[in-house]
Coordinates of N, CA and C in Angstrom, one line a residue:
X1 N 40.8 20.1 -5.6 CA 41.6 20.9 -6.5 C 40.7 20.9 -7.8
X2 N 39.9 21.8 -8.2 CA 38.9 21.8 -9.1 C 39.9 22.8 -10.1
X3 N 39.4 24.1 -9.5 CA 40.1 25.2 -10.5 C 40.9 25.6 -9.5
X4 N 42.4 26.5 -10.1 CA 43.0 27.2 -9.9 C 43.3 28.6 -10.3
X5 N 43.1 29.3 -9.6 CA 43.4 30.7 -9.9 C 44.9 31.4 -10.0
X6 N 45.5 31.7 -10.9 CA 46.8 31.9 -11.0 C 47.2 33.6 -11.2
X7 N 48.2 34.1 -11.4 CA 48.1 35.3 -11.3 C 47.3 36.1 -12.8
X8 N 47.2 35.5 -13.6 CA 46.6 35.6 -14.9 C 45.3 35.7 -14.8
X9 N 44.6 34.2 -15.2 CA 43.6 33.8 -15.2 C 43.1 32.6 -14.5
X10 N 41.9 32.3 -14.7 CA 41.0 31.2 -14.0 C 41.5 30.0 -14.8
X11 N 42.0 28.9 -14.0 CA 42.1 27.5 -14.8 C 41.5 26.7 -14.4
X12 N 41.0 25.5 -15.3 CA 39.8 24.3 -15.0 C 40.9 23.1 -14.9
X13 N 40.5 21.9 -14.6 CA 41.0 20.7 -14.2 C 40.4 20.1 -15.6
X14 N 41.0 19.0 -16.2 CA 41.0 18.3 -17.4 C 39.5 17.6 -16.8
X15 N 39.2 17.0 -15.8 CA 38.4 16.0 -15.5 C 37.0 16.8 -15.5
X16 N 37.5 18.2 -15.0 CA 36.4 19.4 -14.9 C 35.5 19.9 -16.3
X17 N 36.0 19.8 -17.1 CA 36.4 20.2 -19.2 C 35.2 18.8 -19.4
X18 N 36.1 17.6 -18.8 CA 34.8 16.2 -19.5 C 33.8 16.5 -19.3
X19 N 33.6 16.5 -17.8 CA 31.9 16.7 -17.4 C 31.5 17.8 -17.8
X20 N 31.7 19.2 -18.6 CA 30.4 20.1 -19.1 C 30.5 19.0 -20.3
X21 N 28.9 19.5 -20.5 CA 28.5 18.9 -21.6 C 29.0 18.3 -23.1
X22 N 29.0 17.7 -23.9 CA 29.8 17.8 -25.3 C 31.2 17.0 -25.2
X23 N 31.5 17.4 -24.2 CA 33.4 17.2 -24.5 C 33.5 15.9 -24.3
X24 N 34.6 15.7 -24.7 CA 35.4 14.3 -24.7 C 36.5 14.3 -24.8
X25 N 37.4 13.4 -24.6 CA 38.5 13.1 -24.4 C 38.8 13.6 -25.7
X26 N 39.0 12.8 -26.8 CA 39.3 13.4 -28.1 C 39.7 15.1 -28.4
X27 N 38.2 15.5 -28.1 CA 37.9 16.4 -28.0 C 38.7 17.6 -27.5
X28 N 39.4 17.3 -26.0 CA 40.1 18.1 -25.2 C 41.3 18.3 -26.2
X29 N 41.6 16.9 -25.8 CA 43.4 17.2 -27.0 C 43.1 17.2 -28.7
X30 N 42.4 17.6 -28.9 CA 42.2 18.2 -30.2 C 42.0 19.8 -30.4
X31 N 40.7 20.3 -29.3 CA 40.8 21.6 -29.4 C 41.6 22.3 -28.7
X32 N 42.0 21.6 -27.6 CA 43.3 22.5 -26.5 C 44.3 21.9 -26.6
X33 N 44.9 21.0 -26.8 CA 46.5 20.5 -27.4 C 46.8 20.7 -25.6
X34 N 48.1 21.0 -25.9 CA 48.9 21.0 -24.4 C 48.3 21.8 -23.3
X35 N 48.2 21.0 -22.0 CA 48.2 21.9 -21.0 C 48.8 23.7 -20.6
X36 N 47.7 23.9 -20.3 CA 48.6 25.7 -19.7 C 49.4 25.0 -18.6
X37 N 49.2 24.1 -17.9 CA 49.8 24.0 -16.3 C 49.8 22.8 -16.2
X38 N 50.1 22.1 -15.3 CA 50.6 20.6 -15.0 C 51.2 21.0 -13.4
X39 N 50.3 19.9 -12.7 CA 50.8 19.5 -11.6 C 51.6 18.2 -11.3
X40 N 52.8 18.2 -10.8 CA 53.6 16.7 -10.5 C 53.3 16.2 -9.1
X41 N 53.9 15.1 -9.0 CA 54.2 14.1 -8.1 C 55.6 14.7 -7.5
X42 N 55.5 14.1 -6.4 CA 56.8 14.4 -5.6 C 58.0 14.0 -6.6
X43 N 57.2 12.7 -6.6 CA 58.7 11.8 -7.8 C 58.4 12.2 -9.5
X44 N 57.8 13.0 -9.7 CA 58.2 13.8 -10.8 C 57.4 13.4 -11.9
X45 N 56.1 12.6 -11.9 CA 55.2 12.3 -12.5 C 53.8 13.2 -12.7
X46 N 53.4 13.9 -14.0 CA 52.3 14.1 -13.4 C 51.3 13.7 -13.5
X47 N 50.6 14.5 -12.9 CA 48.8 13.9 -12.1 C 47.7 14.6 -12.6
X48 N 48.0 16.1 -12.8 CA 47.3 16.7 -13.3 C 47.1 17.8 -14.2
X49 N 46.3 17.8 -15.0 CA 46.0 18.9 -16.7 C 45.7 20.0 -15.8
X50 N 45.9 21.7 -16.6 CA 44.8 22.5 -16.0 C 44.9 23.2 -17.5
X51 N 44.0 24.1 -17.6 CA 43.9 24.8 -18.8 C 43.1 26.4 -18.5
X52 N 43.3 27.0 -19.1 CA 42.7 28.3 -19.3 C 41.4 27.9 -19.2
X53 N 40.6 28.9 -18.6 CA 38.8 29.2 -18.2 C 38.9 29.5 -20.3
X54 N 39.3 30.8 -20.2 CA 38.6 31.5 -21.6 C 39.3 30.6 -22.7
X55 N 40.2 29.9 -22.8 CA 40.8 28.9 -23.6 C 39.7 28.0 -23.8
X56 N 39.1 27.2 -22.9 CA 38.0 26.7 -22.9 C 36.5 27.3 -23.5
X57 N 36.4 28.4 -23.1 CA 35.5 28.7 -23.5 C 35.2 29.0 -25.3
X58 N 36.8 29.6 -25.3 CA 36.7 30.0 -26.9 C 36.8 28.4 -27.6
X59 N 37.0 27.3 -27.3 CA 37.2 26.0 -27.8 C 35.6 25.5 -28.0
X60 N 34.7 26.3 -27.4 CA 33.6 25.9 -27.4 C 32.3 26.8 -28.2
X61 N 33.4 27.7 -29.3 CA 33.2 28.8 -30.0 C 33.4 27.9 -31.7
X62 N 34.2 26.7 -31.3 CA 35.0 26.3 -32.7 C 34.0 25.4 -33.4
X63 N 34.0 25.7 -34.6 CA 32.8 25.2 -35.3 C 33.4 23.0 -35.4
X64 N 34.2 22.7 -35.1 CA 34.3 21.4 -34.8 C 33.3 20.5 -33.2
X65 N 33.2 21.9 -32.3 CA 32.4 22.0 -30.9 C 31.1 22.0 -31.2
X66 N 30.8 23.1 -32.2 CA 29.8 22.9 -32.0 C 29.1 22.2 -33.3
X67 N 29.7 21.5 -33.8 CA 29.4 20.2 -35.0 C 28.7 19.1 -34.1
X68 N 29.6 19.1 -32.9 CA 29.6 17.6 -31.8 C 28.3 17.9 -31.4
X69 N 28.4 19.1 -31.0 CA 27.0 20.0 -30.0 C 25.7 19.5 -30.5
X70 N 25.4 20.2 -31.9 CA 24.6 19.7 -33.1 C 24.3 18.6 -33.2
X71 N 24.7 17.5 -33.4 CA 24.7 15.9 -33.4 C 24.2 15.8 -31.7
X72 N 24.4 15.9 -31.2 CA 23.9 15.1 -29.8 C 22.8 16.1 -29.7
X73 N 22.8 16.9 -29.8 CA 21.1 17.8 -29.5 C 20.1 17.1 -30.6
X74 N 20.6 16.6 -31.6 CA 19.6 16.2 -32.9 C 19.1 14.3 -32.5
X75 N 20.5 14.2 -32.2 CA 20.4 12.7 -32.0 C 19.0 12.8 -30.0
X76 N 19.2 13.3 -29.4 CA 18.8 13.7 -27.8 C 16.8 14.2 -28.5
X77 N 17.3 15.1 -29.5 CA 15.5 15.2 -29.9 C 14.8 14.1 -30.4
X78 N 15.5 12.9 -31.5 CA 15.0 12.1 -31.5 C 14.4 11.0 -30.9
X79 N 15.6 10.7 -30.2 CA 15.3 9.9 -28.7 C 14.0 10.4 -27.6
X80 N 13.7 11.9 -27.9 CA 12.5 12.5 -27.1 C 11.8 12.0 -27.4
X81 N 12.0 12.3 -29.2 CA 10.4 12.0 -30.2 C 9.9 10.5 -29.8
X82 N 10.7 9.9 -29.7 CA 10.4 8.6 -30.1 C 10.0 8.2 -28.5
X83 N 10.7 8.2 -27.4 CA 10.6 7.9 -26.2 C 8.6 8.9 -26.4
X84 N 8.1 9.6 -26.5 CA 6.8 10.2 -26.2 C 6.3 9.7 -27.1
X85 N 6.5 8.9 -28.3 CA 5.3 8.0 -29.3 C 4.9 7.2 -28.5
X86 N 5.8 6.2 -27.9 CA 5.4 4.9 -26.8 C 5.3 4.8 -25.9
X87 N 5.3 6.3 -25.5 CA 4.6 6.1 -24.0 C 3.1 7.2 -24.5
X88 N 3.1 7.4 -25.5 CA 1.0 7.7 -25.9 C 0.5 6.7 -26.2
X89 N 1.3 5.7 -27.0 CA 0.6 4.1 -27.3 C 0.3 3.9 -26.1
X90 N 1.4 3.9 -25.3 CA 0.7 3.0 -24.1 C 0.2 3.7 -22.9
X91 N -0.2 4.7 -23.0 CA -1.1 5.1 -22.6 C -2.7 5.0 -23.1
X92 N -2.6 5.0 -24.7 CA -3.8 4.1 -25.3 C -4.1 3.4 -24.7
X93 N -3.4 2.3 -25.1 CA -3.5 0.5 -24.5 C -4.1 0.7 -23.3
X94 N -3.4 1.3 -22.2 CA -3.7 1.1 -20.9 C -5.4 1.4 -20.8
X95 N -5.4 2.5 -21.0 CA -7.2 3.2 -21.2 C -8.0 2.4 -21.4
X96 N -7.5 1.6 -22.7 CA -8.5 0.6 -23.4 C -8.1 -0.7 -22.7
X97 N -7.8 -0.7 -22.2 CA -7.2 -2.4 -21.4 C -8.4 -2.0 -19.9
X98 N -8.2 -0.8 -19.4 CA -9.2 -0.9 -18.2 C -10.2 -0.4 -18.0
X99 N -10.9 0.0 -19.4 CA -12.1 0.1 -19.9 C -12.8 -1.4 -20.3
X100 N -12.4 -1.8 -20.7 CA -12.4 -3.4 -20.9 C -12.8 -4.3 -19.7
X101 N -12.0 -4.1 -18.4 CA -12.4 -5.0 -17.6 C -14.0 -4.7 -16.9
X102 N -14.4 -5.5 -16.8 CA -15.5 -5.7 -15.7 C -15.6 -5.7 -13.8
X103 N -15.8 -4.8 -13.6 CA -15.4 -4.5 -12.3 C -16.8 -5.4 -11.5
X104 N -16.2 -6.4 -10.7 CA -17.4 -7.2 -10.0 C -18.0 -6.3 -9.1
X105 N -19.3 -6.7 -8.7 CA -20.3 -5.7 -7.5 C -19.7 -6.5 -6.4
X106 N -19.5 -7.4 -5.9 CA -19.4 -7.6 -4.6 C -17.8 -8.2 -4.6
X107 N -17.8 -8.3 -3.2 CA -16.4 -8.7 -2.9 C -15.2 -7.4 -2.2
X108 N -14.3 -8.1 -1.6 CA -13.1 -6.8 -1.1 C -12.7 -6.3 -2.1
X109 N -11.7 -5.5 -1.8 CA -10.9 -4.6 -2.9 C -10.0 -5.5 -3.1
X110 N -9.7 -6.8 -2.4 CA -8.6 -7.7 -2.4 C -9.2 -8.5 -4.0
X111 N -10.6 -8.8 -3.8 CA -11.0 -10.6 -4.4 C -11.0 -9.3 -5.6
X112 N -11.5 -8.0 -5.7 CA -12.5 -7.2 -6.9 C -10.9 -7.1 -8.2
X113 N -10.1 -6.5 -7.1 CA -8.6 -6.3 -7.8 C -8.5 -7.9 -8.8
X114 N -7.7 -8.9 -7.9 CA -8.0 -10.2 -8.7 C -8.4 -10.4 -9.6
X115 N -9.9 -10.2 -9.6 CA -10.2 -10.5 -10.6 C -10.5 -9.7 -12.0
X116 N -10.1 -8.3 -11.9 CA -9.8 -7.6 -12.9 C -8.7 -7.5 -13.4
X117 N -7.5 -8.5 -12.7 CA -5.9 -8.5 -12.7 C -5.8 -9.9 -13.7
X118 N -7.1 -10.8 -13.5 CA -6.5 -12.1 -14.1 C -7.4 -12.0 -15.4
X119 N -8.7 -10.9 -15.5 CA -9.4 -10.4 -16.5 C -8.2 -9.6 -17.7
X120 N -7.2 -8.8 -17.1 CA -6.7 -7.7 -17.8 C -5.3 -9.0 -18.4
X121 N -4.9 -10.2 -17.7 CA -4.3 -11.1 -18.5 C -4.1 -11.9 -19.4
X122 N -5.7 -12.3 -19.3 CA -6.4 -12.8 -20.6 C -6.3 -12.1 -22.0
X123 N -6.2 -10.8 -21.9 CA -6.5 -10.4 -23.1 C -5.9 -8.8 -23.0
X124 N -4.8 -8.6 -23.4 CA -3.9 -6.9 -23.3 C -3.3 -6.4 -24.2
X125 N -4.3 -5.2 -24.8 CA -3.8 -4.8 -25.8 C -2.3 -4.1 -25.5
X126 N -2.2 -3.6 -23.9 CA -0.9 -3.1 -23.5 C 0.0 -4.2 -23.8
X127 N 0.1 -5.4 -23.2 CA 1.1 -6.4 -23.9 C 1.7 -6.6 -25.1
X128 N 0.8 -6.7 -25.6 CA 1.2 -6.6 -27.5 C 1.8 -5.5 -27.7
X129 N 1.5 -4.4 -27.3 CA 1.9 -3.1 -28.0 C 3.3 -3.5 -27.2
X130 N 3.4 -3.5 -26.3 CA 5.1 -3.5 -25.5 C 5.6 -5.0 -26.1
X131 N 5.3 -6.1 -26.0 CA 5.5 -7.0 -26.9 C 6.6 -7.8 -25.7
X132 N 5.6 -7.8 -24.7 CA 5.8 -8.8 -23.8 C 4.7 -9.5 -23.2
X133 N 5.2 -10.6 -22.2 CA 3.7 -11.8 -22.0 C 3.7 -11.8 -20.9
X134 N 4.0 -11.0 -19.9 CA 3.5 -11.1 -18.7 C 3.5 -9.4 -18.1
X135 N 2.5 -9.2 -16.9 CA 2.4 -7.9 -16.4 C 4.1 -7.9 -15.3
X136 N 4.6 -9.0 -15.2 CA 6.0 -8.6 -14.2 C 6.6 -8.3 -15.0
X137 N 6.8 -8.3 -16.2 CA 7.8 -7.9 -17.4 C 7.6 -6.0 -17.1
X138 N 6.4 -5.8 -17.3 CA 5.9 -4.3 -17.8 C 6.0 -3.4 -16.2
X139 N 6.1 -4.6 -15.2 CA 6.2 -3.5 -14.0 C 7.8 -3.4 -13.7
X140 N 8.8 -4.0 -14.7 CA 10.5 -4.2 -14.4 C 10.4 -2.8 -15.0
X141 N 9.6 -2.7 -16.0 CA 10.0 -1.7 -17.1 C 9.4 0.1 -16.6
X142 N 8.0 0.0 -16.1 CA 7.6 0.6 -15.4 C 7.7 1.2 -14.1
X143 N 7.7 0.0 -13.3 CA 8.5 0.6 -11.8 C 8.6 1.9 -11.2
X144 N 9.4 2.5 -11.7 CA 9.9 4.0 -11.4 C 9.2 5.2 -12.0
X145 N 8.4 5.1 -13.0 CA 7.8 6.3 -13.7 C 6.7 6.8 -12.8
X146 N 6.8 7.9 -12.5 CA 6.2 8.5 -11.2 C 4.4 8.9 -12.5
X147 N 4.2 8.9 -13.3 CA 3.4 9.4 -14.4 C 2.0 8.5 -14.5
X148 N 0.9 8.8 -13.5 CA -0.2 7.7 -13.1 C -0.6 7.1 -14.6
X149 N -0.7 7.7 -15.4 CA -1.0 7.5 -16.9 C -0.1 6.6 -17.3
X150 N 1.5 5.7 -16.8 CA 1.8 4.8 -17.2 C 1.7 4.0 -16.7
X151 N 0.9 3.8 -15.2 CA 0.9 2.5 -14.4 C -0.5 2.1 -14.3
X152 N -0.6 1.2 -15.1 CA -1.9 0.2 -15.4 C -2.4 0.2 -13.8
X153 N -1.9 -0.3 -13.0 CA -2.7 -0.5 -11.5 C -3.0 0.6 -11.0
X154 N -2.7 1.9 -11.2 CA -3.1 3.1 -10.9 C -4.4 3.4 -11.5
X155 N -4.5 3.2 -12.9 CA -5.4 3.3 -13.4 C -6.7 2.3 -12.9
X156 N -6.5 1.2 -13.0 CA -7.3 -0.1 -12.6 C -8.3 0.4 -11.1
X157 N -7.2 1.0 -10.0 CA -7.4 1.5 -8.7 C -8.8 2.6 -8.7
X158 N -8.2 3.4 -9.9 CA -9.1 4.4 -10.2 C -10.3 4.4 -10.9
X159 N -10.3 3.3 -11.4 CA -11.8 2.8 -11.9 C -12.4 2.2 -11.0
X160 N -11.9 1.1 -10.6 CA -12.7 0.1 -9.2 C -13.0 1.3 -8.2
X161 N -12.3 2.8 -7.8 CA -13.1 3.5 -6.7 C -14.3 4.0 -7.5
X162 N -14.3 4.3 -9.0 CA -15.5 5.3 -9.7 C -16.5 4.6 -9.8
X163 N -16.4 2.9 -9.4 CA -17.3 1.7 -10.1 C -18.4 1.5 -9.0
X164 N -17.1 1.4 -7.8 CA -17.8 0.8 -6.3 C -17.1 1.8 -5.8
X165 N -18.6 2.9 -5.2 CA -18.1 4.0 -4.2 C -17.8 3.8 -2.7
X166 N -18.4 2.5 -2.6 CA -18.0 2.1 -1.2 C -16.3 1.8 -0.9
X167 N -15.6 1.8 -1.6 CA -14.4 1.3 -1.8 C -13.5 2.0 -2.2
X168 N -13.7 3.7 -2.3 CA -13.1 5.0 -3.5 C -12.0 5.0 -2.4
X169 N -12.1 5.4 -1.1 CA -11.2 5.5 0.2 C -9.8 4.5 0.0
X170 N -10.1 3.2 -0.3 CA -9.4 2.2 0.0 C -8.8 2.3 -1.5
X171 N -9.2 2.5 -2.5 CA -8.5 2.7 -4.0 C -8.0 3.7 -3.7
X172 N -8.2 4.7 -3.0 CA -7.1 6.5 -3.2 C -5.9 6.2 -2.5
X173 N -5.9 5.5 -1.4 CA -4.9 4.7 -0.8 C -3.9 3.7 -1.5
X174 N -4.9 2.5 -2.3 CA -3.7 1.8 -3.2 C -3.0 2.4 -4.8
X175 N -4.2 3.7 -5.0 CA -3.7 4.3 -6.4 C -2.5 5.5 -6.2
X176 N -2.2 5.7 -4.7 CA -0.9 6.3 -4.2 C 0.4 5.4 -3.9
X177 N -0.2 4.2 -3.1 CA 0.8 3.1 -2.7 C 2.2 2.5 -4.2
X178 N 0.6 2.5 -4.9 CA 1.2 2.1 -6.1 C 2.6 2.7 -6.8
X179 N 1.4 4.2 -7.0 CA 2.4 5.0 -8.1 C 3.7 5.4 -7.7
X180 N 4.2 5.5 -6.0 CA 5.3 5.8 -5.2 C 5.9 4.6 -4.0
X181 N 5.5 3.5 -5.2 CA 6.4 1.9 -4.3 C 5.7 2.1 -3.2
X182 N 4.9 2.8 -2.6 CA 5.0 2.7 -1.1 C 4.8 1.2 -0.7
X183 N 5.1 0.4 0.6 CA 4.7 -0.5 1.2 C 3.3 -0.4 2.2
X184 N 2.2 -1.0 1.8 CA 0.7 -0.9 2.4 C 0.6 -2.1 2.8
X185 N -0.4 -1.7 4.1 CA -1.1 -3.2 4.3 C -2.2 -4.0 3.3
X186 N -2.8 -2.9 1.7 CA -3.5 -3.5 1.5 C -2.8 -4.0 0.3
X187 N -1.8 -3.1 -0.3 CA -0.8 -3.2 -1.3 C 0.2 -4.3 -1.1
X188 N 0.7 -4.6 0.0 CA 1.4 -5.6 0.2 C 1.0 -6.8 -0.2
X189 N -0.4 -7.1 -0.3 CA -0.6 -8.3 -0.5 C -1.2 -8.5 -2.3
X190 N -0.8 -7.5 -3.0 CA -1.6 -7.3 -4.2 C -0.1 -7.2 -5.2
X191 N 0.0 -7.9 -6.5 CA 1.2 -7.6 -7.1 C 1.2 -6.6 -7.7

């Protein structure tokens, strides 16, 4: 029971009104006051609001709507701004964190990783800038961002294949595993 079509016009469901954008509870019964329609209960309670389509829409014409509108678009661009300052920092950081390490000549991709892993713990400008002390902190936080430029071991992967060409194959494999959780046999054993 979303909308109802009546011999009039098109009507929305109160619960239908919340979820477009902007509105809120307040909101509803301030710019549309009483229901056009009401559905009951057998036993005479009701259950549900409906209101006019164009009622709605003109409510969303009312300079109180679009006051609300304005504030969450201003407040939503800042949160952009800010969310893309700290993820260019730390995209810095990261750059300069695996420019920094020393990629050994010999050894697997297993011992080479290691020790660029316990290299990049000693000393991380990414840490400070996020202003935590361990790389499990930064992978709770990271995790999910599909964006190779925010995952340090992506990057790391991609230096060790440019370093040691014998090994580019086996990095193009863990610098995928990585960036899309996948489970690997070589990834599995690497944090």
């Amino acid at each position: 029971m979303r909308n109802i079509i009546t011999e009039e016009k098109e009507m929305i469901l109160r619960s239908r009104i919340l979820i477009r954008p902007y509105w809120t509870e307040r909101l509803v019964d301030k710019l549309l006051g009483e229901p056009d329609h009401i559905h009951y209960r057998k036993d005479g309670k009701p259950y549900a609001s409906f209101w006019f389509i164009d009622k709605v829409m003109e409510a969303e014409k009312d300079p109180v709507f679009l006051k609300k509108k304005y504030r969450h678009t201003e407040k939503d661009a800042k949160q952009d701004q800010a969310l893309d300052s700290v993820s260019q920092k730390v995209k810095i950081a990261i750059r300069s964190d695996v420019l920094a390490v020393k990629i050994p000549r010999k050894g697997t991709i297993q011992e080479i990783f290691d020790k660029c892993r316990s290299q990049l713990e000693e000393h991380s400008v990414l840490l400070a800038i996020l202003g935590i002390k361990t790389f499990y902190q930064y992978e709770l936080i990271y995790t999910n961002n599909r964006d190779p430029e925010l995952n340090i071991w992506c990057q790391l992967y991609k230096r060790i294949g440019k370093e040691r060409r014998s090994l580019t194959f086996e990095c193009g494999q863990m610098y995928v595993a990585k960036l899309y959780n996948i489970n690997h046999k070589i990834a599995d054993n690497c944090p």
